[in-house]
mmCIF file of C-alpha atoms in Angstrom:
data_model
loop_
_atom_site.group_PDB
_atom_site.id
_atom_site.type_symbol
_atom_site.label_atom_id
_atom_site.label_comp_id
_atom_site.label_asym_id
_atom_site.label_seq_id
_atom_site.Cartn_x
_atom_site.Cartn_y
_atom_site.Cartn_z
ATOM 1 C CA UNK A 1 108.907 92.492 94.803
ATOM 2 C CA UNK A 2 111.891 92.909 92.695
ATOM 3 C CA UNK A 3 114.696 91.082 94.572
ATOM 4 C CA UNK A 4 118.453 90.041 94.359
ATOM 5 C CA UNK A 5 120.013 86.968 95.747
ATOM 6 C CA UNK A 6 123.576 87.794 97.136
ATOM 7 C CA UNK A 7 125.927 85.010 98.038
ATOM 8 C CA UNK A 8 128.817 86.074 100.644
ATOM 9 C CA UNK A 9 130.863 83.611 102.321
ATOM 10 C CA UNK A 10 132.032 86.619 104.748
ATOM 11 C CA UNK A 11 128.703 87.962 105.182
ATOM 12 C CA UNK A 12 127.727 88.524 109.132
ATOM 13 C CA UNK A 13 124.604 86.664 108.756
ATOM 14 C CA UNK A 14 126.926 83.613 107.831
ATOM 15 C CA UNK A 15 126.556 80.821 110.640
ATOM 16 C CA UNK A 16 127.847 77.927 108.576
ATOM 17 C CA UNK A 17 127.634 74.380 109.670
ATOM 18 C CA UNK A 18 130.912 73.318 107.675
ATOM 19 C CA UNK A 19 133.465 74.951 105.934
ATOM 20 C CA UNK A 20 131.863 74.733 102.522
ATOM 21 C CA UNK A 21 128.656 76.792 103.416
ATOM 22 C CA UNK A 22 128.251 80.005 102.274
ATOM 23 C CA UNK A 23 125.525 82.880 103.290
ATOM 24 C CA UNK A 24 122.963 83.750 100.787
ATOM 25 C CA UNK A 25 120.919 87.155 101.219
ATOM 26 C CA UNK A 26 118.000 88.045 99.538
ATOM 27 C CA UNK A 27 117.666 92.062 99.100
ATOM 28 C CA UNK A 28 114.611 93.597 98.163
ATOM 29 C CA UNK A 29 113.918 97.200 97.529
ATOM 30 C CA UNK A 30 112.549 99.367 100.470
ATOM 31 C CA UNK A 31 108.846 99.994 100.381
ATOM 32 C CA UNK A 32 106.685 101.338 102.690
ATOM 33 C CA UNK A 33 103.778 99.358 104.590
ATOM 34 C CA UNK A 34 100.651 99.166 102.923
ATOM 35 C CA UNK A 35 98.393 98.616 105.870
ATOM 36 C CA UNK A 36 99.675 100.968 108.291
ATOM 37 C CA UNK A 37 97.644 101.451 111.550
ATOM 38 C CA UNK A 38 97.439 104.046 114.213
ATOM 39 C CA UNK A 39 98.744 106.418 111.173
ATOM 40 C CA UNK A 40 96.267 109.471 110.822
ATOM 41 C CA UNK A 41 98.238 110.424 107.664
ATOM 42 C CA UNK A 42 97.684 107.155 105.669
ATOM 43 C CA UNK A 43 100.971 107.946 103.944
ATOM 44 C CA UNK A 44 100.817 104.493 102.605
ATOM 45 C CA UNK A 45 98.052 105.487 100.584
ATOM 46 C CA UNK A 46 99.924 108.128 98.720
ATOM 47 C CA UNK A 47 97.186 110.087 96.573
ATOM 48 C CA UNK A 48 94.121 108.021 97.972
ATOM 49 C CA UNK A 49 92.205 110.109 100.660
ATOM 50 C CA UNK A 50 90.935 108.187 103.752
ATOM 51 C CA UNK A 51 87.651 109.596 103.307
ATOM 52 C CA UNK A 52 87.256 108.521 99.506
ATOM 53 C CA UNK A 53 85.337 105.402 99.919
ATOM 54 C CA UNK A 54 85.896 104.099 96.422
ATOM 55 C CA UNK A 55 89.698 104.567 96.645
ATOM 56 C CA UNK A 56 89.787 102.598 99.918
ATOM 57 C CA UNK A 57 88.003 99.731 98.123
ATOM 58 C CA UNK A 58 90.252 99.904 95.203
ATOM 59 C CA UNK A 59 93.336 99.649 97.626
ATOM 60 C CA UNK A 60 91.656 96.165 99.384
ATOM 61 C CA UNK A 61 91.138 94.897 95.499
ATOM 62 C CA UNK A 62 94.657 95.561 94.650
ATOM 63 C CA UNK A 63 96.066 93.513 97.992
ATOM 64 C CA UNK A 64 93.490 90.682 96.729
ATOM 65 C CA UNK A 65 95.352 90.545 93.501
ATOM 66 C CA UNK A 66 98.890 90.419 95.410
ATOM 67 C CA UNK A 67 97.530 87.362 97.329
ATOM 68 C CA UNK A 68 95.410 85.957 94.157
ATOM 69 C CA UNK A 69 98.925 85.491 92.247
ATOM 70 C CA UNK A 70 99.559 83.168 94.955
ATOM 71 C CA UNK A 71 96.590 81.055 95.162
ATOM 72 C CA UNK A 72 95.706 80.722 91.763
ATOM 73 C CA UNK A 73 99.071 78.643 91.413
ATOM 74 C CA UNK A 74 98.069 76.582 94.461
ATOM 75 C CA UNK A 75 100.208 77.963 97.088
ATOM 76 C CA UNK A 76 99.525 78.981 100.542
ATOM 77 C CA UNK A 77 101.276 82.002 102.195
ATOM 78 C CA UNK A 78 100.637 80.502 105.612
ATOM 79 C CA UNK A 79 102.011 83.863 107.456
ATOM 80 C CA UNK A 80 100.008 86.755 106.171
ATOM 81 C CA UNK A 81 100.162 89.893 108.550
ATOM 82 C CA UNK A 82 100.124 93.451 108.112
ATOM 83 C CA UNK A 83 104.044 93.697 107.838
ATOM 84 C CA UNK A 84 104.044 91.251 104.775
ATOM 85 C CA UNK A 85 102.108 93.825 102.393
ATOM 86 C CA UNK A 86 104.070 96.516 101.056
ATOM 87 C CA UNK A 87 103.361 99.029 98.218
ATOM 88 C CA UNK A 88 105.791 100.027 95.455
ATOM 89 C CA UNK A 89 105.366 102.160 92.745
ATOM 90 C CA UNK A 90 101.998 102.404 93.751
ATOM 91 C CA UNK A 91 100.875 98.789 93.451
ATOM 92 C CA UNK A 92 100.377 96.537 96.432
ATOM 93 C CA UNK A 93 103.495 93.415 97.013
ATOM 94 C CA UNK A 94 103.721 90.587 99.349
ATOM 95 C CA UNK A 95 106.880 89.621 100.790
ATOM 96 C CA UNK A 96 108.175 86.905 103.007
ATOM 97 C CA UNK A 97 107.600 83.414 101.887
ATOM 98 C CA UNK A 98 109.366 81.369 104.372
ATOM 99 C CA UNK A 99 106.306 79.160 105.402
ATOM 100 C CA UNK A 100 104.356 79.048 101.996
ATOM 101 C CA UNK A 101 103.929 75.711 100.671
ATOM 102 C CA UNK A 102 101.749 74.093 97.814
ATOM 103 C CA UNK A 103 98.323 72.611 98.887
ATOM 104 C CA UNK A 104 98.918 69.246 97.061
ATOM 105 C CA UNK A 105 101.996 68.822 99.414
ATOM 106 C CA UNK A 106 99.667 68.093 102.513
ATOM 107 C CA UNK A 107 101.720 69.760 105.045
ATOM 108 C CA UNK A 108 102.230 68.632 108.757
ATOM 109 C CA UNK A 109 100.269 70.546 110.982
ATOM 110 C CA UNK A 110 102.309 73.657 112.058
ATOM 111 C CA UNK A 111 101.934 75.567 115.271
ATOM 112 C CA UNK A 112 104.064 78.265 113.864
ATOM 113 C CA UNK A 113 102.201 81.357 113.228
ATOM 114 C CA UNK A 114 101.174 85.024 114.751
ATOM 115 C CA UNK A 115 98.427 84.350 116.956
ATOM 116 C CA UNK A 116 97.067 87.832 115.949
ATOM 117 C CA UNK A 117 96.072 86.734 112.403
ATOM 118 C CA UNK A 118 95.601 82.629 113.024
ATOM 119 C CA UNK A 119 91.965 81.313 112.169
ATOM 120 C CA UNK A 120 90.259 79.536 114.476
ATOM 121 C CA UNK A 121 90.797 75.893 113.004
ATOM 122 C CA UNK A 122 94.245 76.621 113.571
ATOM 123 C CA UNK A 123 93.906 76.713 117.473
ATOM 124 C CA UNK A 124 92.164 73.370 117.170
ATOM 125 C CA UNK A 125 95.266 71.871 115.152
ATOM 126 C CA UNK A 126 94.112 72.050 111.783
ATOM 127 C CA UNK A 127 96.428 72.837 108.917
ATOM 128 C CA UNK A 128 96.900 75.883 107.304
ATOM 129 C CA UNK A 129 94.968 76.541 104.071
ATOM 130 C CA UNK A 130 94.043 78.989 101.381
ATOM 131 C CA UNK A 131 91.046 79.801 103.804
ATOM 132 C CA UNK A 132 93.258 80.626 106.831
ATOM 133 C CA UNK A 133 95.125 83.106 104.539
ATOM 134 C CA UNK A 134 91.611 84.983 103.764
ATOM 135 C CA UNK A 135 91.106 85.023 107.373
ATOM 136 C CA UNK A 136 94.392 86.306 108.225
ATOM 137 C CA UNK A 137 93.694 88.982 105.443
ATOM 138 C CA UNK A 138 90.080 89.628 107.018
ATOM 139 C CA UNK A 139 91.775 90.619 110.396
ATOM 140 C CA UNK A 140 94.435 92.851 108.467
ATOM 141 C CA UNK A 141 91.463 94.532 106.689
ATOM 142 C CA UNK A 142 89.585 95.014 109.837
ATOM 143 C CA UNK A 143 92.503 96.564 111.557
ATOM 144 C CA UNK A 144 93.310 98.856 109.234
ATOM 145 C CA UNK A 145 89.908 99.945 108.387
ATOM 146 C CA UNK A 146 89.054 100.708 112.114
ATOM 147 C CA UNK A 147 92.703 102.014 112.323
ATOM 148 C CA UNK A 148 93.192 100.233 115.606
ATOM 149 C CA UNK A 149 95.448 97.570 116.521
ATOM 150 C CA UNK A 150 94.100 94.827 118.441
ATOM 151 C CA UNK A 151 95.805 93.636 121.323
ATOM 152 C CA UNK A 152 95.833 90.719 123.541
ATOM 153 C CA UNK A 153 98.002 89.332 126.484
ATOM 154 C CA UNK A 154 98.462 85.727 125.719
ATOM 155 C CA UNK A 155 98.191 83.062 122.992
ATOM 156 C CA UNK A 156 95.156 81.777 125.452
ATOM 157 C CA UNK A 157 93.562 84.990 125.003
ATOM 158 C CA UNK A 158 94.207 85.095 121.218
ATOM 159 C CA UNK A 159 92.655 81.651 121.082
ATOM 160 C CA UNK A 160 89.483 82.710 122.738
ATOM 161 C CA UNK A 161 89.257 86.271 120.686
ATOM 162 C CA UNK A 162 89.251 84.195 117.412
ATOM 163 C CA UNK A 163 87.100 81.214 118.385
ATOM 164 C CA UNK A 164 84.728 82.803 120.549
ATOM 165 C CA UNK A 165 84.718 86.587 121.030
ATOM 166 C CA UNK A 166 85.474 88.236 117.590
ATOM 167 C CA UNK A 167 82.728 90.569 116.361
ATOM 168 C CA UNK A 168 83.424 92.223 113.207
ATOM 169 C CA UNK A 169 82.367 95.856 113.277
ATOM 170 C CA UNK A 170 83.853 98.502 111.038
ATOM 171 C CA UNK A 171 83.536 102.360 111.923
ATOM 172 C CA UNK A 172 82.390 104.667 109.629
ATOM 173 C CA UNK A 173 82.608 105.641 106.579
ATOM 174 C CA UNK A 174 83.386 101.914 105.791
ATOM 175 C CA UNK A 175 80.862 100.215 107.782
ATOM 176 C CA UNK A 176 79.092 99.064 104.540
ATOM 177 C CA UNK A 177 82.124 96.585 104.255
ATOM 178 C CA UNK A 178 81.077 94.905 107.318
ATOM 179 C CA UNK A 179 79.247 92.000 105.545
ATOM 180 C CA UNK A 180 82.176 91.676 103.378
ATOM 181 C CA UNK A 181 84.551 91.197 106.341
ATOM 182 C CA UNK A 182 82.010 88.914 108.263
ATOM 183 C CA UNK A 183 82.237 86.499 105.502
ATOM 184 C CA UNK A 184 86.107 86.494 105.377
ATOM 185 C CA UNK A 185 86.109 85.933 109.540
ATOM 186 C CA UNK A 186 83.598 83.004 109.716
ATOM 187 C CA UNK A 187 84.835 81.053 112.558
ATOM 188 C CA UNK A 188 83.727 77.547 110.824
ATOM 189 C CA UNK A 189 85.989 77.480 107.871
ATOM 190 C CA UNK A 190 83.444 75.470 105.814
ATOM 191 C CA UNK A 191 81.463 78.746 105.891
ATOM 192 C CA UNK A 192 84.112 81.218 105.169
ATOM 193 C CA UNK A 193 84.471 83.153 101.813
ATOM 194 C CA UNK A 194 87.661 81.909 100.684
ATOM 195 C CA UNK A 195 87.342 82.727 96.832
ATOM 196 C CA UNK A 196 89.056 85.475 96.051
ATOM 197 C CA UNK A 197 87.345 85.851 92.518
ATOM 198 C CA UNK A 198 83.791 86.215 94.507
ATOM 199 C CA UNK A 199 85.331 88.576 97.011
ATOM 200 C CA UNK A 200 86.695 90.848 94.312
ATOM 201 C CA UNK A 201 83.236 90.602 92.438
ATOM 202 C CA UNK A 202 81.652 91.361 95.840
ATOM 203 C CA UNK A 203 83.736 94.346 96.318
ATOM 204 C CA UNK A 204 83.688 95.808 92.909
ATOM 205 C CA UNK A 205 80.257 96.299 93.470
ATOM 206 C CA UNK A 206 81.024 99.136 96.012
ATOM 207 C CA UNK A 207 83.514 101.000 93.403
#
């Protein structure tokens, strides 16, 4: 997203720890959510009607491009969620890189994350990875294609759902995409399709 960094010592967001500190804000353009759920108008798709399968697949492909620009440079977003995908001038964009890290940095295991999008291995104490990014994206797509927001009452309930109970089913007219989502949402990380180029190739066959 186009952005501007603003420094303002008098900002109302400023919480300095010393008199030498100043507040810095990142300002970005307002952009509509890309993957809104429970929105029958699908306004975020603009000219792409919900009932046109190829347009939906193209939007999924474009969202992959937004993530690919990070992964191909060795980075892990580490906090993918619906709210972080935006659309600006017809192009999907990613925001919020607070938890992003480079895979060569070998980060310590982090318990920070949104349980709705956490891959099963994260509940078992493993580190976030590009594979867990793909899993999170799979959950985003699953909710969006079904236009249904999955809800659980607690962290434990989310852990049970991801690790044991999740069944990947997509409603018509997008049910043909079910095998793709199943590969993205494999519980075993070693079996998960986590290569974006392969995903793009598979999805391109539907266009």
